PDB file of C-alpha atoms in Angstrom:
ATOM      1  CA  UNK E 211       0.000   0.000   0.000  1.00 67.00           C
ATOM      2  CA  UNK E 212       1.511   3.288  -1.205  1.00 78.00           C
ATOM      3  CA  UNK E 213       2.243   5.486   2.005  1.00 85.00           C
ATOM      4  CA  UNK E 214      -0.596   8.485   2.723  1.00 90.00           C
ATOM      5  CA  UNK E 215      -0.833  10.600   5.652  1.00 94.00           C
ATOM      6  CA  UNK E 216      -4.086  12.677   6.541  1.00 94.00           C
ATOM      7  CA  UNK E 217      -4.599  15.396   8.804  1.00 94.00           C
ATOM      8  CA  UNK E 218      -6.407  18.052   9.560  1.00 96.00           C
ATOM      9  CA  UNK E 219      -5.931  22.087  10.400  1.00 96.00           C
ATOM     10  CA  UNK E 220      -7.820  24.683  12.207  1.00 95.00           C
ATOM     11  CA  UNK E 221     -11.223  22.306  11.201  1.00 96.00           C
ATOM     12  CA  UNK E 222     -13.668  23.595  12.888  1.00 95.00           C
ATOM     13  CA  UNK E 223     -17.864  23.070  12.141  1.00 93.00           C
ATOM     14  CA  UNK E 224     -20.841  25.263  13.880  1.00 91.00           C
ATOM     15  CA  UNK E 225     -24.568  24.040  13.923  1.00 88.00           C
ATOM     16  CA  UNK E 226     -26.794  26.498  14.948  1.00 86.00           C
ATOM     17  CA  UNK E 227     -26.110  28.037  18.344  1.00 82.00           C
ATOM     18  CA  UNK E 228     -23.388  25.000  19.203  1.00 85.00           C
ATOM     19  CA  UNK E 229     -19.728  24.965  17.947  1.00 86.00           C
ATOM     20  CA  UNK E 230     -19.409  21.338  17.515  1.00 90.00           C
ATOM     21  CA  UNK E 231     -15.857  21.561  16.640  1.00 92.00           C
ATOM     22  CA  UNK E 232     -13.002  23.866  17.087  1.00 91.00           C
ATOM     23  CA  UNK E 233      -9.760  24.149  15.459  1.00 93.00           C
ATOM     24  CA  UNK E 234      -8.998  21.005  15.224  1.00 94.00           C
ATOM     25  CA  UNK E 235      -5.325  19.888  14.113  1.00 94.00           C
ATOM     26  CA  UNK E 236      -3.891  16.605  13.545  1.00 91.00           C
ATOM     27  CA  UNK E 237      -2.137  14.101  10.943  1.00 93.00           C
ATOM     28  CA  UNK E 238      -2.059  10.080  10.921  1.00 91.00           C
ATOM     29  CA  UNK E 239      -0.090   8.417   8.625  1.00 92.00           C
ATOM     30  CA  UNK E 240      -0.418   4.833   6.509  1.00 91.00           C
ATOM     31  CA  UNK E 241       0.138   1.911   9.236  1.00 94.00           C
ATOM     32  CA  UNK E 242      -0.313   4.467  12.349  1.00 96.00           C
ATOM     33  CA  UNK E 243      -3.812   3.758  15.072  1.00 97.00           C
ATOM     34  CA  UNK E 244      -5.015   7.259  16.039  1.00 97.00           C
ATOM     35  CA  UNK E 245      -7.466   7.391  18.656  1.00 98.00           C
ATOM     36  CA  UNK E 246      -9.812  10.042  19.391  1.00 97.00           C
ATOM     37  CA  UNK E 247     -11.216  11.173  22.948  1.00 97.00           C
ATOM     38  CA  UNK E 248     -13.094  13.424  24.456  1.00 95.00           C
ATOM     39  CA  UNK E 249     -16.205  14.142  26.707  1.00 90.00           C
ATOM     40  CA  UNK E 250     -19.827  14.529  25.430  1.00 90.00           C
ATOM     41  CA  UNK E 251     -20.701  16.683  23.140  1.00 88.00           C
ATOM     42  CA  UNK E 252     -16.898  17.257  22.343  1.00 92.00           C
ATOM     43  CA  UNK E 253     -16.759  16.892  18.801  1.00 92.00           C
ATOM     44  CA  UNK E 254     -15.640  13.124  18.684  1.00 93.00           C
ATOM     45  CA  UNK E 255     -18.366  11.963  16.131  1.00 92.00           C
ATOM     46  CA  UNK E 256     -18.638  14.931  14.189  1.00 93.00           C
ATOM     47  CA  UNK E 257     -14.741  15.076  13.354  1.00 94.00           C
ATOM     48  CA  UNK E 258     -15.372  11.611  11.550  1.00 94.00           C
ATOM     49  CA  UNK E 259     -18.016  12.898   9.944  1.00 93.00           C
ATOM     50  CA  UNK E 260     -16.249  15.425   8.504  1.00 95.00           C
ATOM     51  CA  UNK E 261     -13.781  12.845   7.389  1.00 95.00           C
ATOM     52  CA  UNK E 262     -15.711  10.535   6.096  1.00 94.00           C
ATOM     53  CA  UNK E 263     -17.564  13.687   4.325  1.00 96.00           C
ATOM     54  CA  UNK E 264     -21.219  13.380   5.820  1.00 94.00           C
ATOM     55  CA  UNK E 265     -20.457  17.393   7.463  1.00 93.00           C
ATOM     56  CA  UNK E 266     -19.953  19.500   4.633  1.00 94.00           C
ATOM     57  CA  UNK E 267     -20.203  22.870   6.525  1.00 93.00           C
ATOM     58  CA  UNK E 268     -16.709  23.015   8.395  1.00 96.00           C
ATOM     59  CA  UNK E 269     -14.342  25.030   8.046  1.00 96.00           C
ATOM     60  CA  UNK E 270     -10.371  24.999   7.992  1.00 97.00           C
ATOM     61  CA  UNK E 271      -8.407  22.387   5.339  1.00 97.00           C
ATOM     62  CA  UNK E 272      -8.450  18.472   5.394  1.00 97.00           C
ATOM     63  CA  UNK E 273      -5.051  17.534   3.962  1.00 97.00           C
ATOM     64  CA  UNK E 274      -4.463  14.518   1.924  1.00 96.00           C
ATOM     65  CA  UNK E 275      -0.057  14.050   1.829  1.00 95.00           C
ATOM     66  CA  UNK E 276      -0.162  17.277   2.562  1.00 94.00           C
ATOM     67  CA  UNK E 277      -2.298  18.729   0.199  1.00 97.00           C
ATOM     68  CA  UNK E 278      -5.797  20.822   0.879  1.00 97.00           C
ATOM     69  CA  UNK E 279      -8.574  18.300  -0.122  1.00 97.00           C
ATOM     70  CA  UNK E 280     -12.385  18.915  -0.465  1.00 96.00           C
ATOM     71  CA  UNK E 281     -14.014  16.553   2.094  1.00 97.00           C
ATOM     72  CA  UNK E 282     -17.795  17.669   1.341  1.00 96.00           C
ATOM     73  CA  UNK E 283     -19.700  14.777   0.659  1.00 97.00           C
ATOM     74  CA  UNK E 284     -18.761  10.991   0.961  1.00 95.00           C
ATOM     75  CA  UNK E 285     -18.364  10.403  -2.709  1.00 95.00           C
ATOM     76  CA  UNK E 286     -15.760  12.550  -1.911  1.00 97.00           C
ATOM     77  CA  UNK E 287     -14.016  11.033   0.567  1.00 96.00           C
ATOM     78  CA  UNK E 288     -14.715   7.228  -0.950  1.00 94.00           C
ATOM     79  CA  UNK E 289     -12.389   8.765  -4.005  1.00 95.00           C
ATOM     80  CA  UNK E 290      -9.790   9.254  -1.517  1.00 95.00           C
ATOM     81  CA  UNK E 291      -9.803   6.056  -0.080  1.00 95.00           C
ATOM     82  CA  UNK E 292     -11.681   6.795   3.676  1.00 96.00           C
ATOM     83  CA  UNK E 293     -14.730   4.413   4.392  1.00 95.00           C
ATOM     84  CA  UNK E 294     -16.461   4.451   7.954  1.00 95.00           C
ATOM     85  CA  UNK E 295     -17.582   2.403   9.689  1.00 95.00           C
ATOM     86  CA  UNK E 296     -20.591   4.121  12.110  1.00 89.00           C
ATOM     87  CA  UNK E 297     -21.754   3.219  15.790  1.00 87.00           C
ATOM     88  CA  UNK E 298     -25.265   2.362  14.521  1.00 88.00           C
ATOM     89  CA  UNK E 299     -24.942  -1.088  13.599  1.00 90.00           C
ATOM     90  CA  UNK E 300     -28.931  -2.060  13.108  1.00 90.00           C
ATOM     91  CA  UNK E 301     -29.261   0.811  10.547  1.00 91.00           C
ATOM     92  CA  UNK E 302     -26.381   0.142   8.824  1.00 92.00           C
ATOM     93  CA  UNK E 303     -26.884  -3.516   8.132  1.00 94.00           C
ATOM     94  CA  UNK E 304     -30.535  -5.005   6.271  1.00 93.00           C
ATOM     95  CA  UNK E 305     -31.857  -7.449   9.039  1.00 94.00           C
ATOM     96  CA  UNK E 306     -33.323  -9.271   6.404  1.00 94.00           C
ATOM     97  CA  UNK E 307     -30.532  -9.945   3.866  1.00 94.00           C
ATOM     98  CA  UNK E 308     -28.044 -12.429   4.559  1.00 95.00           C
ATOM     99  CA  UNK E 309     -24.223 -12.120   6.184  1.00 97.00           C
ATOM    100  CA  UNK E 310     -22.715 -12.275   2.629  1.00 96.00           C
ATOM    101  CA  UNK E 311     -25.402  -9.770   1.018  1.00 94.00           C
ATOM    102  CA  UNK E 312     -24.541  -7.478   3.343  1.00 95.00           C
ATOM    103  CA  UNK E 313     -20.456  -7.692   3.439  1.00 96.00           C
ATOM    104  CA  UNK E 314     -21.257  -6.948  -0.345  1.00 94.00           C
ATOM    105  CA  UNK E 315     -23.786  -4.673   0.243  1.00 90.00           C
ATOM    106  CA  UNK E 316     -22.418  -2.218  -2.953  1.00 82.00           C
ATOM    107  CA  UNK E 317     -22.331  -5.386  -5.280  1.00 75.00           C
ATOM    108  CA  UNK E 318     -25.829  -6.428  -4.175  1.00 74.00           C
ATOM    109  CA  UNK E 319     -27.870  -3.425  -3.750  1.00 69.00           C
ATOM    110  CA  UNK E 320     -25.946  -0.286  -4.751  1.00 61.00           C
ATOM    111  CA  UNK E 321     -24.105  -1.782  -7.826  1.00 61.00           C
ATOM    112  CA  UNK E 322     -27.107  -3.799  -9.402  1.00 61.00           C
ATOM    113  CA  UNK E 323     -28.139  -0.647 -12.011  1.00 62.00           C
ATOM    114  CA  UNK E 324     -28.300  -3.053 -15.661  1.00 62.00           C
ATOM    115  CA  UNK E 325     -27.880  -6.491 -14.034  1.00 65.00           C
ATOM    116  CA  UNK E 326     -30.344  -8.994 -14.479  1.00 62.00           C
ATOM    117  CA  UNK E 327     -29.228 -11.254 -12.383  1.00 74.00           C
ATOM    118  CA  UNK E 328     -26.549 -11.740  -9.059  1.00 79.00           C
ATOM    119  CA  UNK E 329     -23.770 -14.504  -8.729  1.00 85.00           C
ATOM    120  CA  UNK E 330     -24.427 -15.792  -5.092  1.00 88.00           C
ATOM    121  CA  UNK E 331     -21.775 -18.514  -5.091  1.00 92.00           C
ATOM    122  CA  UNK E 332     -19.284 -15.797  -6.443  1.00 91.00           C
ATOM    123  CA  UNK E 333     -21.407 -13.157  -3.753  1.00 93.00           C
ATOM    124  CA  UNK E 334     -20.719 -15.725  -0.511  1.00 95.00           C
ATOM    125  CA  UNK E 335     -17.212 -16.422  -1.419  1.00 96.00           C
ATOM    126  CA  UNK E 336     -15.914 -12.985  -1.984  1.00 95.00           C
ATOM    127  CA  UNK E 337     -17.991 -12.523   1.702  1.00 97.00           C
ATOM    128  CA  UNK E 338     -16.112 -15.488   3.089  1.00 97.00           C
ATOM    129  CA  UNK E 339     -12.745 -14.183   1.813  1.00 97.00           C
ATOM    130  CA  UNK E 340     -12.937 -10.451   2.981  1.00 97.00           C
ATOM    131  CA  UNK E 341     -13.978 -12.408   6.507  1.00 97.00           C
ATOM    132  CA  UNK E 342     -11.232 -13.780   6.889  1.00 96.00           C
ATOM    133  CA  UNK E 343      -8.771 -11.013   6.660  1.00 94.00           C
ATOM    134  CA  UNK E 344     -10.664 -10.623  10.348  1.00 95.00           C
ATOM    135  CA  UNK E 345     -10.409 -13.736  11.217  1.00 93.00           C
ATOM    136  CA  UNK E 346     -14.488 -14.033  11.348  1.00 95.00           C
ATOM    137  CA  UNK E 347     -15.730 -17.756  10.507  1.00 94.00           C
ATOM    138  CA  UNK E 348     -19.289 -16.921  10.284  1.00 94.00           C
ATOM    139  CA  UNK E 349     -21.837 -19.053   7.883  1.00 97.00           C
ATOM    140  CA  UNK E 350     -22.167 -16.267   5.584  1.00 97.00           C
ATOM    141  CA  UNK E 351     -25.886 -17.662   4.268  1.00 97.00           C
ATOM    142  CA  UNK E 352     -27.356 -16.697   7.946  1.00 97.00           C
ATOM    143  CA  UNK E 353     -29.626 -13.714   7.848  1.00 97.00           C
ATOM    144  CA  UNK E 354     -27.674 -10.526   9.878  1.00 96.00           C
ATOM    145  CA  UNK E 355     -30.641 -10.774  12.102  1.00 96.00           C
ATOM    146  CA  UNK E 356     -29.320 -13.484  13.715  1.00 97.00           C
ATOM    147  CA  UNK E 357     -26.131 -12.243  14.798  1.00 96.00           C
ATOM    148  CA  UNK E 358     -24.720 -10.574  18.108  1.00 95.00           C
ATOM    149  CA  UNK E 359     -23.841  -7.184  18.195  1.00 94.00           C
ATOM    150  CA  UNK E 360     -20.295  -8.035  17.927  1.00 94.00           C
ATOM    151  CA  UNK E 361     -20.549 -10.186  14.992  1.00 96.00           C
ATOM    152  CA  UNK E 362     -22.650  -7.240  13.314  1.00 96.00           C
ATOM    153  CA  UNK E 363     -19.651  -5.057  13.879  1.00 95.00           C
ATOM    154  CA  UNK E 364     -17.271  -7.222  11.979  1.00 96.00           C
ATOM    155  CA  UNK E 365     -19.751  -7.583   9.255  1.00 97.00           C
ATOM    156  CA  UNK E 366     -19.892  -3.914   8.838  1.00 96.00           C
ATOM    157  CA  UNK E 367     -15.919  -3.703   9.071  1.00 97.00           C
ATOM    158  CA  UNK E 368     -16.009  -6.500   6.048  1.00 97.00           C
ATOM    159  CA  UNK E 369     -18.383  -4.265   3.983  1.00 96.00           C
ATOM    160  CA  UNK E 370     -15.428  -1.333   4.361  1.00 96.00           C
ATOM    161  CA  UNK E 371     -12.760  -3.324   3.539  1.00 96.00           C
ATOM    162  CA  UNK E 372     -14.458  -4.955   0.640  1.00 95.00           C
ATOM    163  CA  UNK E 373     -13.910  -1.002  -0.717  1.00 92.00           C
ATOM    164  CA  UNK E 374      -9.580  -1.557  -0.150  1.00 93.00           C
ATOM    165  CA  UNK E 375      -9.476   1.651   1.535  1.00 95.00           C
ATOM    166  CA  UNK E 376      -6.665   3.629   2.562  1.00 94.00           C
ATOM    167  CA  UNK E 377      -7.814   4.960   5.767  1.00 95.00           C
ATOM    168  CA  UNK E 378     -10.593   3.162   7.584  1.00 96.00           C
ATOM    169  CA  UNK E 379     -12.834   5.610  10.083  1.00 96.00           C
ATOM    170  CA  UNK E 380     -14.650   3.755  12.978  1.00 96.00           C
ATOM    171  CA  UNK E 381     -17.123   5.999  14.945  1.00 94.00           C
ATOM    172  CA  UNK E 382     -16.878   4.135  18.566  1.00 94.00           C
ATOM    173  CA  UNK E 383     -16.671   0.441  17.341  1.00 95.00           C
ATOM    174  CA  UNK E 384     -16.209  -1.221  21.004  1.00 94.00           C
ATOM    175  CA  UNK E 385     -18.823   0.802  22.507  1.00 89.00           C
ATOM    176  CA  UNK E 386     -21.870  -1.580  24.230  1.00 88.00           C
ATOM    177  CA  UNK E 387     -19.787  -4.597  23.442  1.00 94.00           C
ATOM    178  CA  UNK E 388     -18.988  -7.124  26.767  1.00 95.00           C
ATOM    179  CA  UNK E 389     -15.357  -7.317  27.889  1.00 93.00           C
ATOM    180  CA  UNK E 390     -13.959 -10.161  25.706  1.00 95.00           C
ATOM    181  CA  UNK E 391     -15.353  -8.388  22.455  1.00 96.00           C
ATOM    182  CA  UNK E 392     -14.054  -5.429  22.835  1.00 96.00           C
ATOM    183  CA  UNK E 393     -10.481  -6.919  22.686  1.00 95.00           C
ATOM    184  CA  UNK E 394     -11.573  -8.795  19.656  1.00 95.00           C
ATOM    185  CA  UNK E 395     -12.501  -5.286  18.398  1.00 96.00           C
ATOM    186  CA  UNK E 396      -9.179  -3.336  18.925  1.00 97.00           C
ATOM    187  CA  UNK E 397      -7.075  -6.659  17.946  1.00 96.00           C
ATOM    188  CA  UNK E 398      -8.598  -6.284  14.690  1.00 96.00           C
ATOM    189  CA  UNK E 399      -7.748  -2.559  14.215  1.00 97.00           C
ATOM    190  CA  UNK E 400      -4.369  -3.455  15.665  1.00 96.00           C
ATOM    191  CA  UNK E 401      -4.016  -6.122  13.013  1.00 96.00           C
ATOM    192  CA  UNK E 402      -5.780  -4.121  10.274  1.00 96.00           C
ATOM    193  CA  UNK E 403      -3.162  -1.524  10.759  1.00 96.00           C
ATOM    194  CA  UNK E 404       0.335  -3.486  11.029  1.00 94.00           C
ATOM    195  CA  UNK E 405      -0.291  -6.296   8.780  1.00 94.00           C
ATOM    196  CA  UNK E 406      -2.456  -4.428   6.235  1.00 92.00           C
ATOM    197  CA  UNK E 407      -0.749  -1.164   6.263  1.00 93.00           C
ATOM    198  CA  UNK E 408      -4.643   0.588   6.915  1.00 95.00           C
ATOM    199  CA  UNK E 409      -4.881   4.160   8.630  1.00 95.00           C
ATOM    200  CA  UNK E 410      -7.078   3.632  11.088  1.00 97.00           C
ATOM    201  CA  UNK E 411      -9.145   6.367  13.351  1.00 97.00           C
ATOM    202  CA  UNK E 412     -11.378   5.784  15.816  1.00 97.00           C
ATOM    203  CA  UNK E 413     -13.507   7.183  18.571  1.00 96.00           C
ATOM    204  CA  UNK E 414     -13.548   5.952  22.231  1.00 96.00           C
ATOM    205  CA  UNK E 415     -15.009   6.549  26.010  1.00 95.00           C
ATOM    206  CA  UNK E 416     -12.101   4.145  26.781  1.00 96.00           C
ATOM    207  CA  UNK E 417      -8.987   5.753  27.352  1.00 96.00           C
ATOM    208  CA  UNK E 418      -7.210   2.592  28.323  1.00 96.00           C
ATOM    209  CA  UNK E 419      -7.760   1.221  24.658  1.00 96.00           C
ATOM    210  CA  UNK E 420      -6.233   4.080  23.522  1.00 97.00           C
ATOM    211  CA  UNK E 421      -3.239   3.631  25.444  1.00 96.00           C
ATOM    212  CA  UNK E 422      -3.374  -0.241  24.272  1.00 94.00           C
ATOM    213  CA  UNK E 423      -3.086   0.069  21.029  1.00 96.00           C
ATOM    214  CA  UNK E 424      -3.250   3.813  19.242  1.00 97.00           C
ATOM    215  CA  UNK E 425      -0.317   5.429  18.098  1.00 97.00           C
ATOM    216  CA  UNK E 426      -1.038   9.101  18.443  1.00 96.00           C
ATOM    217  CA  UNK E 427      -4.589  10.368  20.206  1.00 97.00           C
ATOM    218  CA  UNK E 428      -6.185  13.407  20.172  1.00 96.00           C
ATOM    219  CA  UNK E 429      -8.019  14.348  23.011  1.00 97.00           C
ATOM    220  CA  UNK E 430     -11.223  17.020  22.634  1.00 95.00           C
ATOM    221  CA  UNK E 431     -12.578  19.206  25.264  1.00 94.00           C
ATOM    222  CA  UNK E 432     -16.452  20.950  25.165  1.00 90.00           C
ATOM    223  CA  UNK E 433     -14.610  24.012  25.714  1.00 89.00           C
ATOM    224  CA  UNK E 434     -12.687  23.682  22.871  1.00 88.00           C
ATOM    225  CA  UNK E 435      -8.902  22.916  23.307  1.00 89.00           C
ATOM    226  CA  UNK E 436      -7.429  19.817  21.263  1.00 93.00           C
ATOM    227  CA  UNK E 437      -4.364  17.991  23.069  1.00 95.00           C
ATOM    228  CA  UNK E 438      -2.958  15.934  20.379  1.00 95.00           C
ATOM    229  CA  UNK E 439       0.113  13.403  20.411  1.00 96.00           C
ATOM    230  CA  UNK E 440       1.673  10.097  21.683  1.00 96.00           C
ATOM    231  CA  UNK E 441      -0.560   8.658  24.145  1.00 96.00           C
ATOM    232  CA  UNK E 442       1.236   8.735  26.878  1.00 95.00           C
ATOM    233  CA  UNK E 443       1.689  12.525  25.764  1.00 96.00           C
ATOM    234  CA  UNK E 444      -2.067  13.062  26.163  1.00 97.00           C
ATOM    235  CA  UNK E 445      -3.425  10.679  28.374  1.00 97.00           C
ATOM    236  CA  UNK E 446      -2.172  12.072  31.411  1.00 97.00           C
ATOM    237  CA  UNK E 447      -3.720  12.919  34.811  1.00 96.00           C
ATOM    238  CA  UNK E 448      -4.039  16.701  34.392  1.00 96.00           C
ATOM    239  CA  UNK E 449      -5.546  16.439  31.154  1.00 97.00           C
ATOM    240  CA  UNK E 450      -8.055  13.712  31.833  1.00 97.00           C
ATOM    241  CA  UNK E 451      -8.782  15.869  35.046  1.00 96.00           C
ATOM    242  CA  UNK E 452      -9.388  19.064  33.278  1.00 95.00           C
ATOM    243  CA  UNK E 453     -11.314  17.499  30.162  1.00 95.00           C
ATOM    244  CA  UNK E 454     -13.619  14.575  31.655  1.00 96.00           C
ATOM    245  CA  UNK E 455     -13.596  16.299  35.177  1.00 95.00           C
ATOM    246  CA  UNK E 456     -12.063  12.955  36.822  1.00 96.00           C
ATOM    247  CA  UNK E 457      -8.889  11.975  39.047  1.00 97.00           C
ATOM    248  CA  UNK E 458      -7.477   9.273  37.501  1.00 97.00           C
ATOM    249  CA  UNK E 459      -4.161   7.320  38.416  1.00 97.00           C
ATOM    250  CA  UNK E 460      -2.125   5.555  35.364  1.00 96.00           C
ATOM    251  CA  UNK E 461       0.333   3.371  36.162  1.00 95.00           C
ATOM    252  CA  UNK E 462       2.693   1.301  33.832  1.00 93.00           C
ATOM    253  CA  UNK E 463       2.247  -2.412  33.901  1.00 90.00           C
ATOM    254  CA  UNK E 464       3.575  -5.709  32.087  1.00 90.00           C
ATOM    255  CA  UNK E 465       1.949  -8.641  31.134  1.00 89.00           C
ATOM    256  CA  UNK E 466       3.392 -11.808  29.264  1.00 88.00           C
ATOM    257  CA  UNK E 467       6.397  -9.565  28.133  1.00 88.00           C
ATOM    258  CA  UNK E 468       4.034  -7.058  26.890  1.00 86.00           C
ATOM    259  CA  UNK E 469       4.687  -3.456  28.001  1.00 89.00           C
ATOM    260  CA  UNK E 470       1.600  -1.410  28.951  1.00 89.00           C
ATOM    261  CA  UNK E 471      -0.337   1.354  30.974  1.00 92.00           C
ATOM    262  CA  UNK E 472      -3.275   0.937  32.777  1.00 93.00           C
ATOM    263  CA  UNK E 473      -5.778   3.801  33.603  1.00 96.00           C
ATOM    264  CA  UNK E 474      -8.503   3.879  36.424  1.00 95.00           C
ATOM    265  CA  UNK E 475     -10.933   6.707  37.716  1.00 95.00           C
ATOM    266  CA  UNK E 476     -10.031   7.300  41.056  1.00 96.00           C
ATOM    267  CA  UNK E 477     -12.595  10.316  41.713  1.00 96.00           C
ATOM    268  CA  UNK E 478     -14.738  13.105  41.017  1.00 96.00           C
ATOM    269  CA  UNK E 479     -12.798  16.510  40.467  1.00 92.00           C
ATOM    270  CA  UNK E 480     -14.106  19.133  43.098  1.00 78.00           C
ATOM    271  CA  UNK E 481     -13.826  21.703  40.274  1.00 63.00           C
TER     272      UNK E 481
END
């Protein structure tokens, strides 16, 4: 995969009466995990909107290798290589349609304009296949309203990579998933990223699996400040105290040869 880097620079978007965003900077480069945080109403979700080009109406430059790039609809950003993959699982997927029909959702359903008629063996392996770069084994012929949240996730992350993208967005893809599938979750990203060479964003309330596996973060406040870096650069005590309003203690750790740090909320902040 060639090498890309995105970023952003002074982005900022306004709805009315609410600044939703506010001169936001960053950059992520091919192979990197960037992880973005921040409280409520901070700006998390609409920043990969405006990457993935479903926010139209900011303002500032998206750059593409360092080059200003018009982000304004997802067309757009599809011709540069970003798919997302959003936190709304049941609306995203067709309940009624099977596991493979909706991995190649564009081939089925968005593609079919002059077809007469759809190869389903060549449909459920080209499902199976893209599975597998996840290291899903699910019978593809099930209908998707059979499946558990988590396995709905990975479908969705099929249907993005079916697309070969560049830079894969993931709007909170661990959130209201149990303990165990959560891990599966940021494995895959991990995975996605060093074996496949994928930029990969996402959004988090975790900031532990941010310091598991991201390579830069970018933290977002409601009032407006954006603390970008390494994570151990961002995710510290004073910041996580001034943005989320919490005492937290970090402390570095080690597990199976594996060096790590651990987070937990210790408190309330009196201010």
């Amino acid at each position: 995969m060639d090498k890309i880097t995105l970023g952003t620079k002074k982005v900022s978007i306004e709805f009315p009466g609410v600044k939703a965003l506010s001169d936001c900077d960053f950059e992520i480069s091919t192979g990197m995990i960037h992880a973005v945080m921040g409280a409520n109403g901070a700006g998390k979700s609409t920043l990969m909107k405006v990457l993935a080009g479903s926010n139209p109406g900011y303002t500032g430059d998206v750059l593409y290798n360092g080059n200003v790039v018009e982000v304004r609809t997802p067309a757009a950003a599809k011709k540069l290589g970003i798919q997302i993959v959003y936190q709304e699982v049941d609306m995203a997927l067709i309940p009624s349609l099977s596991v493979a029909e909706n991995v190649m959702f564009n081939e089925t359903v968005m593609n079919m304009k002059g077809k007469l008629f759809m190869n389903y063996g060549k449909i459920r392996k080209d499902a199976r296949e893209v599975l597998s770069r996840l290291n899903v084994n699910i019978d593809v012929r099930r209908p998707c309203s059979s499946l558990s949240l988590a396995e709905k996730q990975m479908v969705l992350i099929a249907r993005a990579l079916c697309a070969e993208p560049k830079l894969l967005v993931l709007d909170e893809p661990e959130s209201n998933l149990d303990f165990r599938n959560q891990l599966i979750i940021l494995e895959t990203i991990r995975r996605l990223s060093r074996e496949e060479g994928l930029c990969c964003i996402f959004n988090t309330h975790y900031p532990g699996h941010a310091l598991r596996i991201s390579d830069r973060a970018l933290v977002l406040s409601r009032e407006g400040t954006a603390d970008f870096g390494e994570p151990s650069e961002v995710i510290t005590r004073e910041i996580m105290g001034r943005v989320f309003k919490v005492n937290v203690d970090i402390v570095d750790a080690q597990y199976d040869g594996m060096d790590y740090q651990a987070i937990t909320a210790i408190s309330l902040c009196n201010t």
